[in-house]
Amino acid sequence: MTTHTPTNSAPSISVFPTHRVSKIDRNIYSGFTEHMGRCIYTGIYDPTNPNKDLITTEGFRKDVLEALRPLDIPVFRYPGGNFCATYHWQDGIGPRDQRPARPELAWGNIESNHFGTDEFMAWCKAVNAEPYLCLNFGTGTLDEAMAWLEYCNGTKDTYYANLRRKNGHTEPYNVKYWALGNEMWGDWQLNQMTQEAYADRAFQWAKALKLLDPTIQLILCGKEGPTSWDYHTLKHCLRPAGLSDLGEERFPLVDMHSIHIYTASEDHYENVTAPLAAERAIEVCSSLIDLAFVENKLPPTQKRPTICFDEWNVWSPPRAPGSAGAEEVYTLSDALAVAVWLNVFVRKSKDVGMACIAQSVNVISPLMTNEKGIVKQTTWWPYELFCRFMKGHTIAVHVACDAYTGPTKPNWVRATKETPWLDVSATVDDDGYVTVCVVNMHLDSDLKTAFAGPAGVKVTVYSITGSDAKGTNMAGKEEVGMTESEWDSSKDADFVFPKCSVTMLRWKIT
Ligand code: AHR
């Protein structure tokens, strides 16, 4: 929780490590790998790369694995996105030379199916993450979805569990997270649905899937959070699913509600304040979850679903179209926007059970590959710092500073959120480290800030900035990097947050 008081005088930040607001689910640092552009092929799987030293025996990019491993990314969503709507998982298992190539309609490609379920599970193991699978609500059937669940998790002597064993995978994959379709509201979606049609189908599929494996977590396909689609689907699906033969009510069916938002603007201030729309969306969506509880008269014992923000990032589709691979080139301004996005997830940790940056490699991604190696884009640095340090509990912070008052995108951010020059979140982890992330959005002013919290200790400072808000890391030179230094807070209680920067301050409490 971060509170803000507008002031024209010198800014101040007060951090309250003993005031724990809520536990952070590490799943807010999850990733997303879709069969889209160069994310899977040449991004994570590149068996034909001429540089054999770069590739594992399974065909995975070693440099990508080595870059991602230290981030300890907990979950990867797969195989889409929009790709799911025509994906038949059985095309992607068994001997590779017998797998069919298919037209891929979301992004206009040919899908070779050389990378499928078993390869994805092996890749998750290699990067030490859990898989999260998205079901085909476009051209797929419930039978097919249940077969996929049985293939992944089945332990008995049944057809699809045996097929997995026949393909060389004796142990079940125990896939916990399953999404009930992707963006089924969108007019770009194959078999786009009305909210009523989707909610009916999701409820019935959820019932069947949970009968087959009650241990899984199901993620409902919401929209952006504050929409009638979100209201209707929650209202329809957050209700009891009938009685078991023992007369017990069968619920809950839905464990999380998914929402997606992408932000972007060529204007720096619109760009960096846009993620605050996501903060408001989380607040409204969280209220819709409560409203479904109230209207459906659910008992207090019912587990309250969290929000699964399973696609978020800076993305302008006209600038980097999906059909052309969506290879966004990120600027310093975008790095600030990503830090604001992550501040939002930390501030809203009570409501957000998972968030997946879209995407993890090459497609609208902080991490890019070429034939020879990788490039860490500007947005890599805030993502890395949050994954490494912002864990444990969200703690209370108070910020007093002047605010940006110009236009926002969407314009309703202006009406519903404050936009202080300093965007802040703070955490305390289980080892007693306090970490505070401060984004100074101002393009022209360094902000000298009275910083109350560290109480005379040495503070490690991680700083992300550059000489130009439009600076990138893609043209062969790194214009935006991360530096580490130390601040002795016993000598000076003021800290200067440089203009257009992300600063992470970290110290240990006794
Ligand atoms: O992440 C890129 C695409 O954006 C996804 O496939 C889709 O779900 C969203 O519209």
PDB file of N, CA and C and ligand atoms in Angstrom, residues 32 34 36 77 81-83 107 182-183 188 260 262 311 315 358-359 364, ligand 1:
ATOM      1  N   PHE A  32       5.598 -15.940 -20.109  1.00  0.00           N
ATOM      2  CA  PHE A  32       4.634 -16.372 -21.110  1.00  0.00           C
ATOM      3  C   PHE A  32       5.403 -16.697 -22.386  1.00  0.00           C
ATOM      4  N   GLU A  34       4.574 -18.053 -26.130  1.00  0.00           N
ATOM      5  CA  GLU A  34       3.523 -18.385 -27.103  1.00  0.00           C
ATOM      6  C   GLU A  34       4.174 -18.817 -28.419  1.00  0.00           C
ATOM      7  N   MET A  36       4.392 -17.777 -31.345  1.00  0.00           N
ATOM      8  CA  MET A  36       4.137 -16.500 -32.020  1.00  0.00           C
ATOM      9  C   MET A  36       5.491 -15.916 -32.380  1.00  0.00           C
ATOM     10  N   ARG A  77       3.381 -19.479 -18.917  1.00  0.00           N
ATOM     11  CA  ARG A  77       2.119 -19.769 -19.610  1.00  0.00           C
ATOM     12  C   ARG A  77       2.440 -20.204 -21.043  1.00  0.00           C
ATOM     13  N   GLY A  81      -2.188 -17.255 -25.254  1.00  0.00           N
ATOM     14  CA  GLY A  81      -2.425 -16.385 -26.355  1.00  0.00           C
ATOM     15  C   GLY A  81      -3.405 -16.859 -27.453  1.00  0.00           C
ATOM     16  N   ASN A  82      -3.488 -15.968 -28.415  1.00  0.00           N
ATOM     17  CA  ASN A  82      -4.409 -16.189 -29.528  1.00  0.00           C
ATOM     18  C   ASN A  82      -4.109 -17.497 -30.254  1.00  0.00           C
ATOM     19  N   PHE A  83      -2.870 -17.951 -30.203  1.00  0.00           N
ATOM     20  CA  PHE A  83      -2.472 -19.190 -30.860  1.00  0.00           C
ATOM     21  C   PHE A  83      -3.332 -20.371 -30.418  1.00  0.00           C
ATOM     22  N   TRP A 107      -1.577 -15.776 -36.155  1.00  0.00           N
ATOM     23  CA  TRP A 107      -0.476 -14.897 -36.586  1.00  0.00           C
ATOM     24  C   TRP A 107      -0.076 -15.134 -38.024  1.00  0.00           C
ATOM     25  N   ASN A 182      -8.644 -18.095 -24.008  1.00  0.00           N
ATOM     26  CA  ASN A 182      -7.893 -16.843 -24.038  1.00  0.00           C
ATOM     27  C   ASN A 182      -8.671 -15.780 -24.805  1.00  0.00           C
ATOM     28  N   GLU A 183      -8.879 -14.627 -24.198  1.00  0.00           N
ATOM     29  CA  GLU A 183      -9.489 -13.453 -24.863  1.00  0.00           C
ATOM     30  C   GLU A 183     -10.671 -13.845 -25.760  1.00  0.00           C
ATOM     31  N   TRP A 188     -10.919 -10.647 -32.899  1.00  0.00           N
ATOM     32  CA  TRP A 188      -9.847 -11.327 -33.638  1.00  0.00           C
ATOM     33  C   TRP A 188      -9.817 -12.825 -33.324  1.00  0.00           C
ATOM     34  N   HIS A 260      -6.171  -8.949 -19.046  1.00  0.00           N
ATOM     35  CA  HIS A 260      -5.033  -8.545 -19.893  1.00  0.00           C
ATOM     36  C   HIS A 260      -5.083  -7.050 -20.154  1.00  0.00           C
ATOM     37  N   TYR A 262      -2.372  -4.121 -22.207  1.00  0.00           N
ATOM     38  CA  TYR A 262      -1.096  -3.632 -22.728  1.00  0.00           C
ATOM     39  C   TYR A 262      -1.151  -2.111 -22.743  1.00  0.00           C
ATOM     40  N   GLU A 311      -1.430 -11.496 -19.059  1.00  0.00           N
ATOM     41  CA  GLU A 311      -0.725 -10.786 -20.131  1.00  0.00           C
ATOM     42  C   GLU A 311      -0.638  -9.332 -19.729  1.00  0.00           C
ATOM     43  N   TRP A 315       3.168  -2.475 -25.049  1.00  0.00           N
ATOM     44  CA  TRP A 315       3.061  -2.953 -26.446  1.00  0.00           C
ATOM     45  C   TRP A 315       2.134  -2.042 -27.230  1.00  0.00           C
ATOM     46  N   ALA A 358       4.140 -10.496 -20.925  1.00  0.00           N
ATOM     47  CA  ALA A 358       3.929 -10.995 -22.281  1.00  0.00           C
ATOM     48  C   ALA A 358       4.879 -10.224 -23.186  1.00  0.00           C
ATOM     49  N   GLN A 359       5.902 -10.946 -23.657  1.00  0.00           N
ATOM     50  CA  GLN A 359       6.171 -12.361 -23.468  1.00  0.00           C
ATOM     51  C   GLN A 359       7.597 -12.521 -22.970  1.00  0.00           C
ATOM     52  N   ILE A 364       7.543  -8.979 -27.971  1.00  0.00           N
ATOM     53  CA  ILE A 364       7.307  -7.961 -26.935  1.00  0.00           C
ATOM     54  C   ILE A 364       8.032  -8.333 -25.626  1.00  0.00           C
TER      55      ILE A 364
HETATM   56  O1  AHR B   1       0.822 -11.550 -26.323  1.00  0.00           O
HETATM   57  C1  AHR B   1       0.410 -11.337 -27.634  1.00  0.00           C
HETATM   58  C2  AHR B   1      -1.065 -11.533 -27.851  1.00  0.00           C
HETATM   59  O2  AHR B   1      -1.773 -10.494 -27.233  1.00  0.00           O
HETATM   60  C3  AHR B   1      -1.685 -12.788 -27.282  1.00  0.00           C
HETATM   61  O3  AHR B   1      -1.586 -13.854 -28.140  1.00  0.00           O
HETATM   62  C4  AHR B   1      -3.120 -12.407 -27.098  1.00  0.00           C
HETATM   63  O4  AHR B   1      -3.743 -13.135 -26.079  1.00  0.00           O
HETATM   64  C5  AHR B   1      -3.083 -10.920 -26.858  1.00  0.00           C
HETATM   65  O5  AHR B   1      -4.020 -10.240 -27.593  1.00  0.00           O
END
